[in-house]
PDB file of C-alpha atoms in Angstrom:
ATOM      1  CA  MET A   1    -185.663-124.611-282.178  1.00  0.00           C
ATOM      2  CA  GLU A   2    -185.486-124.294-278.126  1.00  0.00           C
ATOM      3  CA  PRO A   3    -182.605-126.945-277.461  1.00  0.00           C
ATOM      4  CA  MET A   4    -180.256-125.174-279.821  1.00  0.00           C
ATOM      5  CA  LEU A   5    -180.849-122.382-278.271  1.00  0.00           C
ATOM      6  CA  ARG A   6    -180.145-123.042-274.119  1.00  0.00           C
ATOM      7  CA  THR A   7    -176.900-124.562-276.064  1.00  0.00           C
ATOM      8  CA  VAL A   8    -176.119-121.983-278.034  1.00  0.00           C
ATOM      9  CA  LEU A   9    -176.702-119.290-274.121  1.00  0.00           C
ATOM     10  CA  GLY A  10    -174.810-121.667-272.443  1.00  0.00           C
ATOM     11  CA  ILE A  11    -172.093-121.995-274.957  1.00  0.00           C
ATOM     12  CA  LEU A  12    -172.021-117.318-274.654  1.00  0.00           C
ATOM     13  CA  ALA A  13    -172.470-117.974-270.801  1.00  0.00           C
ATOM     14  CA  ALA A  14    -169.107-119.335-270.251  1.00  0.00           C
ATOM     15  CA  LEU A  15    -167.787-117.085-273.194  1.00  0.00           C
ATOM     16  CA  LEU A  16    -168.423-114.453-270.742  1.00  0.00           C
ATOM     17  CA  LEU A  17    -167.193-116.125-268.100  1.00  0.00           C
ATOM     18  CA  LEU A  18    -163.564-117.030-269.257  1.00  0.00           C
ATOM     19  CA  THR A  19    -163.044-113.457-270.598  1.00  0.00           C
ATOM     20  CA  ALA A  20    -164.350-111.852-267.596  1.00  0.00           C
ATOM     21  CA  THR A  21    -161.900-114.260-265.513  1.00  0.00           C
ATOM     22  CA  ALA A  22    -159.091-114.250-267.596  1.00  0.00           C
ATOM     23  CA  CYS A  23    -159.308-110.289-266.937  1.00  0.00           C
ATOM     24  CA  THR A  24    -158.050-108.436-264.225  1.00  0.00           C
ATOM     25  CA  VAL A  25    -158.125-104.891-263.371  1.00  0.00           C
ATOM     26  CA  THR A  26    -155.009-102.880-262.136  1.00  0.00           C
ATOM     27  CA  THR A  27    -155.069 -99.844-260.927  1.00  0.00           C
ATOM     28  CA  LYS A  28    -151.861 -96.885-260.609  1.00  0.00           C
ATOM     29  CA  ASP A  29    -151.939 -96.342-256.367  1.00  0.00           C
ATOM     30  CA  PRO A  30    -151.589 -92.764-256.700  1.00  0.00           C
ATOM     31  CA  GLY A  31    -149.624 -93.231-253.272  1.00  0.00           C
ATOM     32  CA  TYR A  32    -146.264 -94.544-255.046  1.00  0.00           C
ATOM     33  CA  VAL A  33    -142.945 -93.721-255.147  1.00  0.00           C
ATOM     34  CA  PRO A  34    -141.098 -95.683-257.390  1.00  0.00           C
ATOM     35  CA  PRO A  35    -137.464 -95.817-255.544  1.00  0.00           C
ATOM     36  CA  PRO A  36    -134.926 -93.111-256.216  1.00  0.00           C
ATOM     37  CA  PRO A  37    -131.968 -94.949-259.001  1.00  0.00           C
ATOM     38  CA  LEU A  38    -129.051 -95.747-256.828  1.00  0.00           C
ATOM     39  CA  PRO A  39    -125.753 -94.579-256.483  1.00  0.00           C
ATOM     40  CA  ALA A  40    -123.011 -95.022-259.347  1.00  0.00           C
ATOM     41  CA  LEU A  41    -120.944 -97.123-257.627  1.00  0.00           C
ATOM     42  CA  GLU A  42    -123.775 -99.550-255.598  1.00  0.00           C
ATOM     43  CA  GLN A  43    -125.560 -99.450-258.839  1.00  0.00           C
ATOM     44  CA  LEU A  44    -122.487-101.513-260.988  1.00  0.00           C
ATOM     45  CA  GLN A  45    -121.158-103.187-257.776  1.00  0.00           C
ATOM     46  CA  GLN A  46    -125.373-104.341-258.145  1.00  0.00           C
ATOM     47  CA  ALA A  47    -126.818-104.944-261.378  1.00  0.00           C
ATOM     48  CA  PRO A  48    -125.457-108.059-262.868  1.00  0.00           C
ATOM     49  CA  LEU A  49    -123.038-108.319-265.421  1.00  0.00           C
ATOM     50  CA  VAL A  50    -123.861-108.821-269.017  1.00  0.00           C
ATOM     51  CA  ASP A  51    -122.033-111.967-271.602  1.00  0.00           C
ATOM     52  CA  PRO A  52    -119.492-109.336-272.901  1.00  0.00           C
ATOM     53  CA  LYS A  53    -119.000-111.494-276.260  1.00  0.00           C
ATOM     54  CA  GLY A  54    -121.081-109.432-277.799  1.00  0.00           C
ATOM     55  CA  PHE A  55    -119.302-106.187-277.016  1.00  0.00           C
ATOM     56  CA  SER A  56    -116.060-107.153-278.715  1.00  0.00           C
ATOM     57  CA  GLN A  57    -113.829-104.606-280.465  1.00  0.00           C
ATOM     58  CA  GLY A  58    -111.403-106.346-280.940  1.00  0.00           C
ATOM     59  CA  GLU A  59    -107.487-106.406-279.060  1.00  0.00           C
ATOM     60  CA  ASP A  60    -109.349-106.899-276.016  1.00  0.00           C
ATOM     61  CA  ILE A  61    -112.022-103.659-275.984  1.00  0.00           C
ATOM     62  CA  LEU A  62    -115.420-103.687-274.965  1.00  0.00           C
ATOM     63  CA  SER A  63    -117.714-100.672-276.379  1.00  0.00           C
ATOM     64  CA  PHE A  64    -121.189 -99.873-276.415  1.00  0.00           C
ATOM     65  CA  ILE A  65    -124.081 -96.743-277.088  1.00  0.00           C
ATOM     66  CA  THR A  66    -126.528 -96.240-275.096  1.00  0.00           C
ATOM     67  CA  GLU A  67    -130.158 -97.097-275.841  1.00  0.00           C
ATOM     68  CA  ASP A  68    -131.252 -92.964-276.754  1.00  0.00           C
ATOM     69  CA  ARG A  69    -127.150 -93.079-278.697  1.00  0.00           C
ATOM     70  CA  ASN A  70    -125.951 -90.131-276.878  1.00  0.00           C
ATOM     71  CA  VAL A  71    -123.445 -92.037-274.388  1.00  0.00           C
ATOM     72  CA  ALA A  72    -120.564 -94.456-276.885  1.00  0.00           C
ATOM     73  CA  CYS A  73    -118.090 -95.703-273.822  1.00  0.00           C
ATOM     74  CA  SER A  74    -115.489 -98.192-274.248  1.00  0.00           C
ATOM     75  CA  LEU A  75    -113.243-100.316-271.709  1.00  0.00           C
ATOM     76  CA  THR A  76    -109.694-100.129-272.998  1.00  0.00           C
ATOM     77  CA  SER A  77    -106.666 -99.743-271.937  1.00  0.00           C
ATOM     78  CA  ALA A  78    -104.257 -96.162-271.949  1.00  0.00           C
ATOM     79  CA  ARG A  79    -100.644 -95.473-272.073  1.00  0.00           C
ATOM     80  CA  GLY A  80    -100.112 -92.297-270.730  1.00  0.00           C
ATOM     81  CA  GLU A  81    -102.415 -89.247-272.553  1.00  0.00           C
ATOM     82  CA  HIS A  82    -102.864 -91.870-276.284  1.00  0.00           C
ATOM     83  CA  LEU A  83    -106.668 -94.089-275.699  1.00  0.00           C
ATOM     84  CA  ASN A  84    -106.519 -97.072-277.652  1.00  0.00           C
ATOM     85  CA  LEU A  85    -109.907 -96.160-279.249  1.00  0.00           C
ATOM     86  CA  PRO A  86    -111.911 -98.027-282.228  1.00  0.00           C
ATOM     87  CA  TYR A  87    -113.315 -95.557-283.632  1.00  0.00           C
ATOM     88  CA  GLU A  88    -110.278 -93.352-283.771  1.00  0.00           C
ATOM     89  CA  GLU A  89    -107.271 -92.714-284.610  1.00  0.00           C
ATOM     90  CA  ASN A  90    -104.982 -91.759-282.418  1.00  0.00           C
ATOM     91  CA  SER A  91    -101.635 -92.838-281.534  1.00  0.00           C
ATOM     92  CA  PHE A  92    -101.545 -95.303-278.458  1.00  0.00           C
ATOM     93  CA  SER A  93     -98.826 -98.064-281.487  1.00  0.00           C
ATOM     94  CA  ASP A  94     -97.617 -95.638-282.258  1.00  0.00           C
ATOM     95  CA  SER A  95     -93.374 -97.536-280.877  1.00  0.00           C
ATOM     96  CA  ALA A  96     -92.430 -94.445-279.437  1.00  0.00           C
ATOM     97  CA  ASN A  97     -94.795 -95.282-277.205  1.00  0.00           C
ATOM     98  CA  ASN A  98     -94.212 -98.837-275.617  1.00  0.00           C
ATOM     99  CA  ARG A  99     -92.573 -97.664-272.943  1.00  0.00           C
ATOM    100  CA  LEU A 100     -95.523 -96.263-271.289  1.00  0.00           C
ATOM    101  CA  ALA A 101     -97.166 -98.586-269.137  1.00  0.00           C
ATOM    102  CA  THR A 102     -99.986 -99.585-270.608  1.00  0.00           C
ATOM    103  CA  ILE A 103    -103.112 -99.096-267.642  1.00  0.00           C
ATOM    104  CA  PRO A 104    -107.108 -99.973-268.026  1.00  0.00           C
ATOM    105  CA  VAL A 105    -109.372 -96.667-268.332  1.00  0.00           C
ATOM    106  CA  ALA A 106    -112.776 -96.090-269.553  1.00  0.00           C
ATOM    107  CA  HIS A 107    -113.881 -93.339-271.270  1.00  0.00           C
ATOM    108  CA  CYS A 108    -117.462 -92.074-272.816  1.00  0.00           C
ATOM    109  CA  GLU A 109    -117.942 -89.330-275.654  1.00  0.00           C
ATOM    110  CA  LEU A 110    -122.007 -87.746-275.344  1.00  0.00           C
ATOM    111  CA  ALA A 111    -123.692 -85.477-278.247  1.00  0.00           C
ATOM    112  CA  THR A 112    -125.852 -83.585-276.057  1.00  0.00           C
ATOM    113  CA  TYR A 113    -123.482 -82.553-272.352  1.00  0.00           C
ATOM    114  CA  ALA A 114    -123.239 -80.526-269.486  1.00  0.00           C
ATOM    115  CA  LYS A 115    -120.230 -77.852-269.561  1.00  0.00           C
ATOM    116  CA  PRO A 116    -117.681 -78.336-267.016  1.00  0.00           C
ATOM    117  CA  ALA A 117    -117.720 -77.088-263.543  1.00  0.00           C
ATOM    118  CA  ALA A 118    -114.685 -74.807-263.173  1.00  0.00           C
ATOM    119  CA  THR A 119    -112.880 -77.001-259.798  1.00  0.00           C
ATOM    120  CA  ASP A 120    -112.855 -79.605-262.557  1.00  0.00           C
ATOM    121  CA  VAL A 121    -110.829 -78.497-265.450  1.00  0.00           C
ATOM    122  CA  LYS A 122    -107.760 -80.169-265.252  1.00  0.00           C
ATOM    123  CA  ASP A 123    -105.603 -78.778-268.233  1.00  0.00           C
ATOM    124  CA  ASP A 124    -104.354 -75.165-269.360  1.00  0.00           C
ATOM    125  CA  CYS A 125    -104.645 -75.744-272.575  1.00  0.00           C
ATOM    126  CA  ALA A 126    -100.968 -75.475-273.333  1.00  0.00           C
ATOM    127  CA  GLY A 127    -101.206 -72.356-270.919  1.00  0.00           C
ATOM    128  CA  THR A 128    -103.825 -70.773-273.687  1.00  0.00           C
ATOM    129  CA  GLY A 129    -106.500 -71.315-270.536  1.00  0.00           C
ATOM    130  CA  LEU A 130    -108.967 -72.464-273.471  1.00  0.00           C
ATOM    131  CA  GLY A 131    -111.020 -74.966-275.298  1.00  0.00           C
ATOM    132  CA  TYR A 132    -111.795 -77.500-272.502  1.00  0.00           C
ATOM    133  CA  LEU A 133    -114.589 -78.588-272.648  1.00  0.00           C
ATOM    134  CA  GLY A 134    -116.671 -81.107-271.313  1.00  0.00           C
ATOM    135  CA  GLY A 135    -118.680 -84.083-273.901  1.00  0.00           C
ATOM    136  CA  THR A 136    -115.671 -86.811-272.646  1.00  0.00           C
ATOM    137  CA  ALA A 137    -115.266 -89.089-269.306  1.00  0.00           C
ATOM    138  CA  LEU A 138    -112.336 -91.017-268.529  1.00  0.00           C
ATOM    139  CA  LEU A 139    -111.746 -93.224-266.074  1.00  0.00           C
ATOM    140  CA  THR A 140    -108.873 -94.534-264.461  1.00  0.00           C
ATOM    141  CA  PRO A 141    -108.245 -96.911-261.991  1.00  0.00           C
ATOM    142  CA  GLU A 142    -107.341 -94.081-259.547  1.00  0.00           C
ATOM    143  CA  SER A 143    -109.044 -91.096-261.086  1.00  0.00           C
ATOM    144  CA  ALA A 144    -111.970 -89.731-262.708  1.00  0.00           C
ATOM    145  CA  LYS A 145    -112.433 -86.958-264.827  1.00  0.00           C
ATOM    146  CA  TYR A 146    -115.103 -84.925-266.696  1.00  0.00           C
ATOM    147  CA  GLY A 147    -113.789 -82.751-269.928  1.00  0.00           C
ATOM    148  CA  GLU A 148    -110.567 -82.449-272.269  1.00  0.00           C
ATOM    149  CA  CYS A 149    -108.917 -80.032-274.560  1.00  0.00           C
ATOM    150  CA  ARG A 150    -110.039 -80.362-277.723  1.00  0.00           C
ATOM    151  CA  SER A 151    -110.320 -77.585-281.008  1.00  0.00           C
ATOM    152  CA  GLY A 152    -114.141 -79.286-283.072  1.00  0.00           C
ATOM    153  CA  VAL A 153    -116.803 -82.054-281.587  1.00  0.00           C
ATOM    154  CA  THR A 154    -116.969 -84.992-279.765  1.00  0.00           C
ATOM    155  CA  GLN A 155    -117.434 -87.643-282.614  1.00  0.00           C
ATOM    156  CA  MET A 156    -120.658 -88.393-280.788  1.00  0.00           C
ATOM    157  CA  GLU A 157    -121.467 -85.189-281.041  1.00  0.00           C
ATOM    158  CA  ALA A 158    -120.771 -85.428-285.016  1.00  0.00           C
ATOM    159  CA  ALA A 159    -122.456 -88.846-285.759  1.00  0.00           C
ATOM    160  CA  TYR A 160    -125.704 -87.973-283.083  1.00  0.00           C
ATOM    161  CA  GLY A 161    -125.886 -83.809-281.706  1.00  0.00           C
ATOM    162  CA  PRO A 162    -128.104 -81.589-282.777  1.00  0.00           C
ATOM    163  CA  LYS A 163    -126.668 -81.250-286.835  1.00  0.00           C
ATOM    164  CA  GLY A 164    -125.494 -85.156-286.468  1.00  0.00           C
ATOM    165  CA  SER A 165    -124.868 -87.081-289.618  1.00  0.00           C
ATOM    166  CA  LYS A 166    -125.595 -90.036-287.644  1.00  0.00           C
ATOM    167  CA  THR A 167    -123.424 -92.066-289.815  1.00  0.00           C
ATOM    168  CA  GLY A 168    -119.965 -93.804-289.162  1.00  0.00           C
ATOM    169  CA  PRO A 169    -118.474 -95.977-286.691  1.00  0.00           C
ATOM    170  CA  LEU A 170    -120.551 -95.643-284.147  1.00  0.00           C
ATOM    171  CA  THR A 171    -123.852 -96.432-284.939  1.00  0.00           C
ATOM    172  CA  GLN A 172    -122.442 -99.808-285.413  1.00  0.00           C
ATOM    173  CA  LEU A 173    -121.777-100.697-282.289  1.00  0.00           C
ATOM    174  CA  PRO A 174    -123.412-102.879-279.812  1.00  0.00           C
ATOM    175  CA  VAL A 175    -126.777-101.386-277.074  1.00  0.00           C
ATOM    176  CA  LEU A 176    -126.153-101.288-273.703  1.00  0.00           C
ATOM    177  CA  ALA A 177    -129.763-101.656-272.603  1.00  0.00           C
ATOM    178  CA  GLU A 178    -131.130 -99.507-269.229  1.00  0.00           C
ATOM    179  CA  GLY A 179    -129.433-101.018-266.500  1.00  0.00           C
ATOM    180  CA  GLN A 180    -127.308-103.447-267.651  1.00  0.00           C
ATOM    181  CA  ASN A 181    -123.792-104.053-266.890  1.00  0.00           C
ATOM    182  CA  ILE A 182    -119.942-104.757-268.338  1.00  0.00           C
ATOM    183  CA  GLU A 183    -117.248-106.108-267.128  1.00  0.00           C
ATOM    184  CA  ARG A 184    -113.103-105.693-267.809  1.00  0.00           C
ATOM    185  CA  ASN A 185    -110.209-105.535-266.615  1.00  0.00           C
ATOM    186  CA  GLY A 186    -111.719-104.174-263.223  1.00  0.00           C
ATOM    187  CA  LEU A 187    -113.510-101.734-264.714  1.00  0.00           C
ATOM    188  CA  ARG A 188    -117.392-101.583-264.998  1.00  0.00           C
ATOM    189  CA  CYS A 189    -120.209 -99.355-267.068  1.00  0.00           C
ATOM    190  CA  SER A 190    -123.246 -99.057-266.307  1.00  0.00           C
ATOM    191  CA  ALA A 191    -126.234 -98.347-268.773  1.00  0.00           C
ATOM    192  CA  TYR A 192    -128.238 -96.521-266.282  1.00  0.00           C
ATOM    193  CA  ASN A 193    -130.929 -93.610-264.961  1.00  0.00           C
ATOM    194  CA  GLY A 194    -131.222 -92.018-268.256  1.00  0.00           C
ATOM    195  CA  GLY A 195    -126.563 -91.652-269.189  1.00  0.00           C
ATOM    196  CA  VAL A 196    -123.524 -93.991-268.532  1.00  0.00           C
ATOM    197  CA  ALA A 197    -121.834 -95.039-264.757  1.00  0.00           C
ATOM    198  CA  CYS A 198    -117.359 -96.003-265.121  1.00  0.00           C
ATOM    199  CA  GLY A 199    -116.189 -97.528-262.077  1.00  0.00           C
ATOM    200  CA  ASN A 200    -113.516 -99.388-260.226  1.00  0.00           C
ATOM    201  CA  VAL A 201    -115.872-100.025-257.078  1.00  0.00           C
ATOM    202  CA  SER A 202    -113.260-101.524-255.311  1.00  0.00           C
ATOM    203  CA  GLY A 203    -110.622 -98.199-255.166  1.00  0.00           C
ATOM    204  CA  GLY A 204    -114.426 -96.575-255.078  1.00  0.00           C
ATOM    205  CA  VAL A 205    -113.644 -94.217-258.058  1.00  0.00           C
ATOM    206  CA  ALA A 206    -116.591 -93.356-260.526  1.00  0.00           C
ATOM    207  CA  PHE A 207    -118.129 -91.049-263.091  1.00  0.00           C
ATOM    208  CA  PHE A 208    -121.725 -90.356-263.970  1.00  0.00           C
ATOM    209  CA  VAL A 209    -121.799 -88.624-267.291  1.00  0.00           C
ATOM    210  CA  ALA A 210    -126.002 -87.769-269.220  1.00  0.00           C
ATOM    211  CA  ARG A 211    -127.015 -84.819-271.794  1.00  0.00           C
ATOM    212  CA  GLU A 212    -127.296 -82.944-269.119  1.00  0.00           C
ATOM    213  CA  ARG A 213    -125.123 -83.740-265.796  1.00  0.00           C
ATOM    214  CA  TYR A 214    -122.575 -84.991-265.605  1.00  0.00           C
ATOM    215  CA  GLU A 215    -120.536 -86.644-261.068  1.00  0.00           C
ATOM    216  CA  LEU A 216    -117.438 -86.938-260.648  1.00  0.00           C
ATOM    217  CA  ILE A 217    -117.498 -90.030-257.573  1.00  0.00           C
ATOM    218  CA  SER A 218    -114.200 -90.224-255.579  1.00  0.00           C
ATOM    219  CA  LYS A 219    -113.132 -91.748-252.434  1.00  0.00           C
ATOM    220  CA  ALA A 220    -113.070 -90.096-249.368  1.00  0.00           C
ATOM    221  CA  PRO A 221    -109.593 -90.327-248.079  1.00  0.00           C
ATOM    222  CA  GLU A 222    -108.669 -92.216-244.468  1.00  0.00           C
ATOM    223  CA  THR A 223    -107.908 -90.229-241.711  1.00  0.00           C
ATOM    224  CA  ALA A 224    -104.769 -90.325-241.037  1.00  0.00           C
ATOM    225  CA  SER A 225    -103.741 -91.198-237.566  1.00  0.00           C
ATOM    226  CA  PRO A 226    -103.001 -88.800-235.387  1.00  0.00           C
ATOM    227  CA  VAL A 227     -99.066 -87.742-234.814  1.00  0.00           C
ATOM    228  CA  PRO A 228     -97.931 -87.524-231.336  1.00  0.00           C
ATOM    229  CA  SER A 229     -96.690 -83.928-230.871  1.00  0.00           C
ATOM    230  CA  GLN A 230     -93.783 -84.983-228.571  1.00  0.00           C
ATOM    231  CA  ALA A 231     -92.216 -88.490-227.953  1.00  0.00           C
ATOM    232  CA  SER A 232     -93.568 -90.706-225.420  1.00  0.00           C
ATOM    233  CA  LYS A 233     -91.232 -91.068-222.267  1.00  0.00           C
ATOM    234  CA  THR A 234     -89.807 -93.926-220.823  1.00  0.00           C
ATOM    235  CA  PRO A 235     -89.036 -93.644-216.666  1.00  0.00           C
TER     236      PRO A 235
END
């Protein structure tokens, strides 16, 4: 029995040694401070682009929803104020609008959102000055705006807001995971920092939208060379 006992003890010792060497113990550094999120334009420039095939909604449209189901966006086209959105009825394809120039845009809707600041209200809502609400953001190659004139909730609010139905076409959109970046016709959108940033990196214009805040970003205008007060005289 004694050789057998030594054998069993040896096996147990080997197992204990293997377990001890295979496990590592990590401890949190109490002084570690995670780096702050990148500014929107830097995130859009640096984050790797994902394959757009999984986000195609046909008609050259890319659409996605965030993991927390608070923001849905489309990289699509516009003719004037008419947006080509796959999950909303629109007049983009009406023949009367064919005369309008078609431009690439990024459009986002939110289920829970911040109120627009007075300085960002860009429409008097047919002269009433009422009904300009948050919850939407629109990017063109040259500008970004937050909010719009409307009388009801956003489609995202209807689907995922406090009284949302959790039904409808928005619930079928593919998820753009946190940190991912997608591009169409020079415009990019990235899900990060608890929201979504969309921008024209080369043009220096973007927006960021999240549950409790939003930001509109535009490149500062270049300073023009001063005009001399008098023409120089040739001796």
